[in-house]
Amino acid sequence: MKPRHHVAQEVSLPLCTSDRYQITDRSIGVQNGPIMQPRTYGMLLVVIATIMWSTAGLFVRALDLDIWTVLGWRSFFGGLTLSIIVLAKHRISALPGKVPFYFYPLFGLMAAISMYGYVGALKLTTVANVLAIYATVPFVAAGISYLWLKEAISKRVLVASLIAFVGVLIVAGFGARPDDIAGNALAFLMTLTFSILLVAARRYPALRLAPVNALGSGFCVLLCLPLMSHDLPSLTDIITLAVFGSTTSGIAYLLFMTGGRYIPSGEAGLIGLLDVVLGPLWVWLLFSETPSVPTIVGGVIILFAVFWYLWSGMRGREPRRTLKNV
């Protein structure tokens, strides 16, 4: 894969029905590049997206704004970035006629619920509870994939997900209160909609992910309008929000969903749990916020689970599949 000017790569290929594939990046006109295994390509995009998501805490620390204002502007700039990508491509569907048009507002609404639900859950319950529920993404995504795509759930995914879930519980703690029911329900709704989007990206290869996430960002802005401040932030905050939105809300969602087309949904959700570890790490490095002992212990367990899964998969005897001759 040759590096180019844009990071937001979107590939429209059928599900794994052939032994050989060719990556074609139509957004930047790259074709016939060096061969890369589809699983490696998918994992690379998911890891990059997760690293981008994990920087959210840095931006939040740098902004002196209420959470709804931050989310509203973040979604605005994320949607603007994705809209530019859509306009640059001059089309909505990668394979005309293959995806019903109503899929875009439908899945866009799910993306908005996922974005909005995360912040809403944080307002109604503790960060610990939200992280614990978010840790079920690999299970939820694998279950939906099994029911919808008949995609088998490997023992490695189950074992690694269980280990990672234990780590997140250590980070989050077990102190849920009766008052947390609404927040926990919203956190699970966020987890469910995100998992559905992840599986849908595999189920419908012709679905253009940039328009879906652009619509999701737009819907999220509308949901935030009644709650956010209508005063214009300072120039410094606007620049910070623009970078924040374009990377973590725009490009990161696009990369994660695109990469999720090349690897099992449970595996993508498992890699995404690295966000729980990397987020506190960046804040510690740049803002000297020392993580607690449970955060360190749980983070080590999560890292072990993810890297064990990836390492054991690379040692497996899966047939090598290149990315040429679709």
mmCIF file of C-alpha atoms in Angstrom:
data_model
loop_
_atom_site.group_PDB
_atom_site.id
_atom_site.type_symbol
_atom_site.label_atom_id
_atom_site.label_comp_id
_atom_site.label_asym_id
_atom_site.label_seq_id
_atom_site.Cartn_x
_atom_site.Cartn_y
_atom_site.Cartn_z
ATOM 1 C CA MET A 1 0.000 0.000 0.000
ATOM 2 C CA LYS A 2 1.516 3.293 -1.078
ATOM 3 C CA PRO A 3 1.180 6.276 1.240
ATOM 4 C CA ARG A 4 -0.763 9.137 -0.286
ATOM 5 C CA HIS A 5 -2.099 12.527 0.701
ATOM 6 C CA HIS A 6 -5.358 11.389 2.329
ATOM 7 C CA VAL A 7 -5.665 9.008 5.219
ATOM 8 C CA ALA A 8 -9.387 8.366 4.818
ATOM 9 C CA GLN A 9 -9.278 5.331 2.567
ATOM 10 C CA GLU A 10 -12.461 3.602 1.629
ATOM 11 C CA VAL A 11 -12.495 0.320 -0.220
ATOM 12 C CA SER A 12 -15.529 -1.279 -1.790
ATOM 13 C CA LEU A 13 -14.993 -4.988 -2.301
ATOM 14 C CA PRO A 14 -17.285 -7.972 -1.973
ATOM 15 C CA LEU A 15 -17.170 -10.003 1.202
ATOM 16 C CA CYS A 16 -14.517 -12.672 1.363
ATOM 17 C CA THR A 17 -15.757 -14.905 -1.437
ATOM 18 C CA SER A 18 -12.527 -15.162 -3.349
ATOM 19 C CA ASP A 19 -9.013 -16.155 -2.428
ATOM 20 C CA ARG A 20 -7.408 -13.120 -4.011
ATOM 21 C CA TYR A 21 -8.144 -9.415 -3.804
ATOM 22 C CA GLN A 22 -6.740 -6.124 -4.939
ATOM 23 C CA ILE A 23 -6.958 -3.036 -2.767
ATOM 24 C CA THR A 24 -8.241 -0.100 -4.780
ATOM 25 C CA ASP A 25 -8.355 3.298 -3.129
ATOM 26 C CA ARG A 26 -10.766 5.186 -5.390
ATOM 27 C CA SER A 27 -10.769 8.237 -3.125
ATOM 28 C CA ILE A 28 -7.223 9.089 -4.121
ATOM 29 C CA GLY A 29 -6.878 7.150 -7.354
ATOM 30 C CA VAL A 30 -4.442 4.505 -6.125
ATOM 31 C CA GLN A 31 -4.532 1.191 -7.932
ATOM 32 C CA ASN A 32 -2.263 -1.784 -8.471
ATOM 33 C CA GLY A 33 -0.063 -0.966 -5.486
ATOM 34 C CA PRO A 34 2.062 -3.457 -3.571
ATOM 35 C CA ILE A 35 0.223 -6.575 -2.450
ATOM 36 C CA MET A 36 -1.091 -6.688 1.122
ATOM 37 C CA GLN A 37 -3.119 -9.369 2.851
ATOM 38 C CA PRO A 38 -6.711 -8.178 3.419
ATOM 39 C CA ARG A 39 -6.623 -9.056 7.126
ATOM 40 C CA THR A 40 -3.432 -7.032 7.603
ATOM 41 C CA TYR A 41 -4.944 -4.094 5.715
ATOM 42 C CA GLY A 42 -8.118 -4.195 7.815
ATOM 43 C CA MET A 43 -6.210 -4.467 11.082
ATOM 44 C CA LEU A 44 -4.001 -1.530 10.080
ATOM 45 C CA LEU A 45 -6.991 0.756 9.458
ATOM 46 C CA VAL A 46 -8.712 -0.309 12.694
ATOM 47 C CA VAL A 47 -5.549 0.268 14.749
ATOM 48 C CA ILE A 48 -5.022 3.743 13.210
ATOM 49 C CA ALA A 49 -8.659 4.641 13.933
ATOM 50 C CA THR A 50 -8.367 3.424 17.523
ATOM 51 C CA ILE A 51 -5.232 5.502 18.089
ATOM 52 C CA MET A 52 -7.082 8.549 16.734
ATOM 53 C CA TRP A 53 -10.042 7.916 19.063
ATOM 54 C CA SER A 54 -7.723 7.539 22.034
ATOM 55 C CA THR A 55 -6.546 11.157 21.644
ATOM 56 C CA ALA A 56 -10.023 12.488 22.499
ATOM 57 C CA GLY A 57 -9.026 13.062 26.128
ATOM 58 C CA LEU A 58 -6.208 15.361 25.031
ATOM 59 C CA PHE A 59 -8.596 17.599 23.096
ATOM 60 C CA VAL A 60 -11.143 17.642 25.923
ATOM 61 C CA ARG A 61 -8.421 18.684 28.374
ATOM 62 C CA ALA A 62 -7.349 21.492 26.024
ATOM 63 C CA LEU A 63 -10.888 22.913 25.684
ATOM 64 C CA ASP A 64 -12.627 25.019 28.317
ATOM 65 C CA LEU A 65 -16.148 24.338 27.017
ATOM 66 C CA ASP A 66 -19.132 22.333 28.246
ATOM 67 C CA ILE A 67 -19.441 18.783 26.969
ATOM 68 C CA TRP A 68 -22.455 19.382 24.688
ATOM 69 C CA THR A 69 -20.767 22.338 22.990
ATOM 70 C CA VAL A 70 -17.664 20.232 22.432
ATOM 71 C CA LEU A 71 -19.717 17.354 20.998
ATOM 72 C CA GLY A 72 -21.747 19.663 18.751
ATOM 73 C CA TRP A 73 -18.718 21.402 17.227
ATOM 74 C CA ARG A 74 -16.795 18.119 17.036
ATOM 75 C CA SER A 75 -19.637 16.562 15.056
ATOM 76 C CA PHE A 76 -19.907 19.643 12.835
ATOM 77 C CA PHE A 77 -16.249 19.539 11.799
ATOM 78 C CA GLY A 78 -16.316 15.750 11.503
ATOM 79 C CA GLY A 79 -19.320 15.940 9.191
ATOM 80 C CA LEU A 80 -17.705 18.766 7.209
ATOM 81 C CA THR A 81 -14.562 16.685 6.652
ATOM 82 C CA LEU A 82 -16.572 13.681 5.487
ATOM 83 C CA SER A 83 -18.763 15.850 3.250
ATOM 84 C CA ILE A 84 -15.657 17.138 1.491
ATOM 85 C CA ILE A 85 -14.577 13.531 0.932
ATOM 86 C CA VAL A 86 -18.019 12.684 -0.491
ATOM 87 C CA LEU A 87 -18.006 15.703 -2.841
ATOM 88 C CA ALA A 88 -14.485 14.897 -3.985
ATOM 89 C CA LYS A 89 -15.689 11.476 -5.089
ATOM 90 C CA HIS A 90 -18.766 12.835 -6.931
ATOM 91 C CA ARG A 91 -20.880 9.840 -5.986
ATOM 92 C CA ILE A 92 -22.694 8.161 -3.101
ATOM 93 C CA SER A 93 -22.782 4.467 -3.929
ATOM 94 C CA ALA A 94 -19.680 2.496 -4.840
ATOM 95 C CA LEU A 95 -21.808 0.002 -6.753
ATOM 96 C CA PRO A 96 -24.858 1.851 -8.147
ATOM 97 C CA GLY A 97 -28.146 0.095 -7.557
ATOM 98 C CA LYS A 98 -26.737 -2.354 -5.027
ATOM 99 C CA VAL A 99 -27.615 -0.455 -1.833
ATOM 100 C CA PRO A 100 -31.061 1.093 -1.188
ATOM 101 C CA PHE A 101 -30.821 4.857 -0.746
ATOM 102 C CA TYR A 102 -32.676 4.780 2.581
ATOM 103 C CA PHE A 103 -29.748 2.845 4.069
ATOM 104 C CA TYR A 104 -27.815 6.114 4.299
ATOM 105 C CA PRO A 105 -30.157 8.028 6.631
ATOM 106 C CA LEU A 106 -30.895 4.797 8.522
ATOM 107 C CA PHE A 107 -27.283 3.940 9.259
ATOM 108 C CA GLY A 108 -26.465 7.645 9.600
ATOM 109 C CA LEU A 109 -29.004 7.877 12.425
ATOM 110 C CA MET A 110 -27.382 4.873 14.092
ATOM 111 C CA ALA A 111 -24.001 6.581 13.834
ATOM 112 C CA ALA A 112 -25.490 9.696 15.453
ATOM 113 C CA ILE A 113 -26.982 7.643 18.297
ATOM 114 C CA SER A 114 -23.593 6.026 18.868
ATOM 115 C CA MET A 115 -21.803 9.417 19.007
ATOM 116 C CA TYR A 116 -24.482 11.121 21.085
ATOM 117 C CA GLY A 117 -25.054 8.135 23.361
ATOM 118 C CA TYR A 118 -21.451 8.082 24.537
ATOM 119 C CA VAL A 119 -21.554 11.641 25.856
ATOM 120 C CA GLY A 120 -25.095 11.235 27.169
ATOM 121 C CA ALA A 121 -24.083 8.131 29.095
ATOM 122 C CA LEU A 122 -21.151 9.987 30.650
ATOM 123 C CA LYS A 123 -23.585 12.650 31.881
ATOM 124 C CA LEU A 124 -25.911 10.102 33.506
ATOM 125 C CA THR A 125 -23.462 7.590 34.926
ATOM 126 C CA THR A 126 -19.782 7.184 35.715
ATOM 127 C CA VAL A 127 -16.977 6.817 33.199
ATOM 128 C CA ALA A 128 -16.276 3.460 34.847
ATOM 129 C CA ASN A 129 -19.707 2.093 33.989
ATOM 130 C CA VAL A 130 -19.516 3.364 30.416
ATOM 131 C CA LEU A 131 -16.127 1.679 29.907
ATOM 132 C CA ALA A 132 -17.370 -1.585 31.365
ATOM 133 C CA ILE A 133 -20.365 -1.650 29.008
ATOM 134 C CA TYR A 134 -18.229 -0.555 26.033
ATOM 135 C CA ALA A 135 -16.029 -3.590 26.709
ATOM 136 C CA THR A 136 -18.883 -5.802 25.491
ATOM 137 C CA VAL A 137 -18.397 -4.538 21.905
ATOM 138 C CA PRO A 138 -16.491 -7.679 20.796
ATOM 139 C CA PHE A 139 -19.249 -9.917 22.177
ATOM 140 C CA VAL A 140 -22.102 -7.849 20.746
ATOM 141 C CA ALA A 141 -20.452 -7.428 17.331
ATOM 142 C CA ALA A 142 -19.564 -11.126 17.141
ATOM 143 C CA GLY A 143 -23.123 -12.099 18.111
ATOM 144 C CA ILE A 144 -24.726 -9.808 15.533
ATOM 145 C CA SER A 145 -22.278 -11.028 12.905
ATOM 146 C CA TYR A 146 -23.142 -14.632 13.704
ATOM 147 C CA LEU A 147 -26.898 -14.009 13.427
ATOM 148 C CA TRP A 148 -26.719 -11.689 10.406
ATOM 149 C CA LEU A 149 -23.750 -12.975 8.387
ATOM 150 C CA LYS A 150 -23.469 -16.502 9.794
ATOM 151 C CA GLU A 151 -19.876 -15.576 10.646
ATOM 152 C CA ALA A 152 -18.397 -18.156 12.991
ATOM 153 C CA ILE A 153 -17.115 -16.952 16.366
ATOM 154 C CA SER A 154 -13.625 -18.297 16.983
ATOM 155 C CA LYS A 155 -12.487 -19.525 20.371
ATOM 156 C CA ARG A 156 -9.614 -17.043 20.280
ATOM 157 C CA VAL A 157 -12.040 -14.113 19.999
ATOM 158 C CA LEU A 158 -14.089 -15.388 22.937
ATOM 159 C CA VAL A 159 -11.048 -16.046 25.141
ATOM 160 C CA ALA A 160 -9.351 -12.736 24.317
ATOM 161 C CA SER A 161 -12.603 -10.788 24.762
ATOM 162 C CA LEU A 162 -13.240 -12.368 28.163
ATOM 163 C CA ILE A 163 -9.708 -11.514 29.306
ATOM 164 C CA ALA A 164 -10.063 -7.942 28.021
ATOM 165 C CA PHE A 165 -13.461 -7.635 29.726
ATOM 166 C CA VAL A 166 -11.869 -8.567 33.057
ATOM 167 C CA GLY A 167 -9.280 -5.841 32.483
ATOM 168 C CA VAL A 168 -11.933 -3.222 31.781
ATOM 169 C CA LEU A 169 -13.857 -4.251 34.898
ATOM 170 C CA ILE A 170 -10.705 -3.696 36.950
ATOM 171 C CA VAL A 171 -10.280 -0.256 35.352
ATOM 172 C CA ALA A 172 -13.946 0.631 35.823
ATOM 173 C CA GLY A 173 -14.650 -0.984 39.164
ATOM 174 C CA PHE A 174 -17.887 -2.637 40.233
ATOM 175 C CA GLY A 175 -19.636 0.243 42.011
ATOM 176 C CA ALA A 176 -22.796 0.634 39.940
ATOM 177 C CA ARG A 177 -25.674 2.470 41.650
ATOM 178 C CA PRO A 178 -29.444 2.238 41.065
ATOM 179 C CA ASP A 179 -29.305 5.813 39.751
ATOM 180 C CA ASP A 180 -27.008 4.609 36.940
ATOM 181 C CA ILE A 181 -29.702 2.587 35.160
ATOM 182 C CA ALA A 182 -30.524 5.282 32.580
ATOM 183 C CA GLY A 183 -26.861 5.979 31.853
ATOM 184 C CA ASN A 184 -26.051 2.281 31.574
ATOM 185 C CA ALA A 185 -28.978 1.776 29.194
ATOM 186 C CA LEU A 186 -27.756 4.643 27.008
ATOM 187 C CA ALA A 187 -24.218 3.237 27.059
ATOM 188 C CA PHE A 188 -25.506 -0.139 25.891
ATOM 189 C CA LEU A 189 -27.565 1.544 23.156
ATOM 190 C CA MET A 190 -24.354 3.228 22.000
ATOM 191 C CA THR A 191 -22.558 -0.131 22.037
ATOM 192 C CA LEU A 192 -25.383 -1.849 20.147
ATOM 193 C CA THR A 193 -25.654 0.758 17.375
ATOM 194 C CA PHE A 194 -21.883 0.881 16.923
ATOM 195 C CA SER A 195 -21.759 -2.927 16.642
ATOM 196 C CA ILE A 196 -24.584 -2.917 14.063
ATOM 197 C CA LEU A 197 -22.684 -0.359 11.972
ATOM 198 C CA LEU A 198 -19.533 -2.448 12.186
ATOM 199 C CA VAL A 199 -21.321 -5.569 10.923
ATOM 200 C CA ALA A 200 -23.284 -3.609 8.293
ATOM 201 C CA ALA A 201 -20.016 -2.434 6.759
ATOM 202 C CA ARG A 202 -19.170 -6.094 6.099
ATOM 203 C CA ARG A 203 -22.690 -7.072 5.049
ATOM 204 C CA TYR A 204 -23.025 -4.300 2.443
ATOM 205 C CA PRO A 205 -19.672 -3.730 0.664
ATOM 206 C CA ALA A 206 -21.325 -1.217 -1.701
ATOM 207 C CA LEU A 207 -22.358 1.014 1.200
ATOM 208 C CA ARG A 208 -20.339 4.220 1.109
ATOM 209 C CA LEU A 209 -19.115 4.876 4.626
ATOM 210 C CA ALA A 210 -18.235 8.560 4.202
ATOM 211 C CA PRO A 211 -21.857 9.619 3.514
ATOM 212 C CA VAL A 212 -23.136 7.419 6.368
ATOM 213 C CA ASN A 213 -20.814 8.986 8.912
ATOM 214 C CA ALA A 214 -21.324 12.490 7.470
ATOM 215 C CA LEU A 215 -25.076 12.107 7.996
ATOM 216 C CA GLY A 216 -24.430 10.717 11.470
ATOM 217 C CA SER A 217 -22.381 13.793 12.358
ATOM 218 C CA GLY A 218 -25.118 16.053 10.997
ATOM 219 C CA PHE A 219 -27.814 14.311 13.029
ATOM 220 C CA CYS A 220 -25.588 14.540 16.108
ATOM 221 C CA VAL A 221 -25.248 18.321 15.637
ATOM 222 C CA LEU A 222 -29.051 18.618 15.548
ATOM 223 C CA LEU A 223 -29.339 16.571 18.747
ATOM 224 C CA CYS A 224 -26.783 18.806 20.483
ATOM 225 C CA LEU A 225 -28.207 22.172 19.381
ATOM 226 C CA PRO A 226 -30.751 22.508 22.234
ATOM 227 C CA LEU A 227 -28.070 21.696 24.838
ATOM 228 C CA MET A 228 -24.925 23.417 23.541
ATOM 229 C CA SER A 229 -23.878 27.051 23.921
ATOM 230 C CA HIS A 230 -24.722 29.242 20.932
ATOM 231 C CA ASP A 231 -21.836 31.616 21.590
ATOM 232 C CA LEU A 232 -18.984 31.382 19.092
ATOM 233 C CA PRO A 233 -15.867 29.853 20.716
ATOM 234 C CA SER A 234 -12.515 31.623 20.555
ATOM 235 C CA LEU A 235 -10.269 31.197 17.516
ATOM 236 C CA THR A 236 -7.961 28.861 19.432
ATOM 237 C CA ASP A 237 -10.896 26.689 20.508
ATOM 238 C CA ILE A 238 -12.280 26.655 16.955
ATOM 239 C CA ILE A 239 -8.957 25.392 15.583
ATOM 240 C CA THR A 240 -8.757 22.757 18.323
ATOM 241 C CA LEU A 241 -12.349 21.670 17.657
ATOM 242 C CA ALA A 242 -11.666 21.490 13.913
ATOM 243 C CA VAL A 243 -8.715 19.135 14.405
ATOM 244 C CA PHE A 244 -10.626 17.216 17.067
ATOM 245 C CA GLY A 245 -13.687 16.721 14.872
ATOM 246 C CA SER A 246 -11.941 15.974 11.582
ATOM 247 C CA THR A 247 -9.711 13.291 13.111
ATOM 248 C CA THR A 248 -11.674 11.580 15.893
ATOM 249 C CA SER A 249 -15.204 12.045 14.575
ATOM 250 C CA GLY A 250 -14.610 12.084 10.823
ATOM 251 C CA ILE A 251 -11.605 10.145 9.599
ATOM 252 C CA ALA A 252 -11.425 7.749 12.564
ATOM 253 C CA TYR A 253 -15.001 6.482 12.103
ATOM 254 C CA LEU A 254 -14.391 6.089 8.367
ATOM 255 C CA LEU A 255 -11.155 4.155 8.852
ATOM 256 C CA PHE A 256 -12.609 1.882 11.530
ATOM 257 C CA MET A 257 -15.673 0.935 9.502
ATOM 258 C CA THR A 258 -13.616 0.439 6.342
ATOM 259 C CA GLY A 259 -11.075 -1.724 8.133
ATOM 260 C CA GLY A 260 -13.912 -3.699 9.699
ATOM 261 C CA ARG A 261 -14.810 -4.995 6.236
ATOM 262 C CA TYR A 262 -11.629 -7.063 6.093
ATOM 263 C CA ILE A 263 -11.572 -8.664 9.552
ATOM 264 C CA PRO A 264 -14.220 -10.385 11.704
ATOM 265 C CA SER A 265 -16.437 -7.943 13.575
ATOM 266 C CA GLY A 266 -15.493 -9.381 16.976
ATOM 267 C CA GLU A 267 -11.815 -8.902 16.150
ATOM 268 C CA ALA A 268 -12.359 -5.258 15.189
ATOM 269 C CA GLY A 269 -14.239 -4.645 18.439
ATOM 270 C CA LEU A 270 -11.450 -6.301 20.407
ATOM 271 C CA ILE A 271 -8.760 -4.095 18.842
ATOM 272 C CA GLY A 272 -10.952 -1.073 19.546
ATOM 273 C CA LEU A 273 -10.626 -1.763 23.286
ATOM 274 C CA LEU A 274 -7.071 -0.405 23.044
ATOM 275 C CA ASP A 275 -8.784 2.985 23.301
ATOM 276 C CA VAL A 276 -9.417 2.236 26.981
ATOM 277 C CA VAL A 277 -5.657 1.824 27.518
ATOM 278 C CA LEU A 278 -4.222 4.473 25.201
ATOM 279 C CA GLY A 279 -6.554 7.288 26.319
ATOM 280 C CA PRO A 280 -5.198 7.480 29.907
ATOM 281 C CA LEU A 281 -1.662 6.955 28.567
ATOM 282 C CA TRP A 282 -1.689 10.070 26.347
ATOM 283 C CA VAL A 283 -3.195 12.205 29.120
ATOM 284 C CA TRP A 284 -0.517 10.961 31.514
ATOM 285 C CA LEU A 285 2.296 11.734 29.063
ATOM 286 C CA LEU A 286 1.111 15.225 28.107
ATOM 287 C CA PHE A 287 -0.805 16.434 31.184
ATOM 288 C CA SER A 288 0.961 14.426 33.924
ATOM 289 C CA GLU A 289 -2.313 12.865 35.115
ATOM 290 C CA THR A 290 -1.046 9.786 36.909
ATOM 291 C CA PRO A 291 -3.322 6.779 36.295
ATOM 292 C CA SER A 292 -4.540 4.815 39.300
ATOM 293 C CA VAL A 293 -3.277 1.350 40.143
ATOM 294 C CA PRO A 294 -6.505 -0.331 38.887
ATOM 295 C CA THR A 295 -6.130 1.575 35.592
ATOM 296 C CA ILE A 296 -2.573 0.319 35.180
ATOM 297 C CA VAL A 297 -3.381 -3.279 36.125
ATOM 298 C CA GLY A 298 -6.506 -3.397 33.973
ATOM 299 C CA GLY A 299 -4.696 -1.741 31.078
ATOM 300 C CA VAL A 300 -1.940 -4.342 31.160
ATOM 301 C CA ILE A 301 -4.556 -7.122 31.065
ATOM 302 C CA ILE A 302 -6.319 -5.519 28.077
ATOM 303 C CA LEU A 303 -3.043 -5.075 26.206
ATOM 304 C CA PHE A 304 -2.133 -8.682 26.922
ATOM 305 C CA ALA A 305 -5.482 -9.935 25.605
ATOM 306 C CA VAL A 306 -5.298 -7.908 22.377
ATOM 307 C CA PHE A 307 -1.671 -8.661 21.588
ATOM 308 C CA TRP A 308 -2.072 -12.338 22.473
ATOM 309 C CA TYR A 309 -4.985 -12.560 20.054
ATOM 310 C CA LEU A 310 -3.122 -10.806 17.236
ATOM 311 C CA TRP A 311 0.097 -12.752 17.802
ATOM 312 C CA SER A 312 -1.642 -16.129 17.960
ATOM 313 C CA GLY A 313 -3.558 -15.264 14.791
ATOM 314 C CA MET A 314 -0.379 -14.449 12.894
ATOM 315 C CA ARG A 315 1.058 -17.820 13.897
ATOM 316 C CA GLY A 316 -2.036 -19.623 12.612
ATOM 317 C CA ARG A 317 -1.984 -21.580 9.404
ATOM 318 C CA GLU A 318 -4.595 -19.564 7.609
ATOM 319 C CA PRO A 319 -4.224 -19.568 3.805
ATOM 320 C CA ARG A 320 -2.414 -16.520 2.543
ATOM 321 C CA ARG A 321 -4.663 -14.239 0.503
ATOM 322 C CA THR A 322 -3.218 -11.468 -1.557
ATOM 323 C CA LEU A 323 -4.992 -8.384 -2.801
ATOM 324 C CA LYS A 324 -5.005 -8.806 -6.548
ATOM 325 C CA ASN A 325 -7.170 -10.411 -9.204
ATOM 326 C CA VAL A 326 -10.590 -9.654 -7.767
#
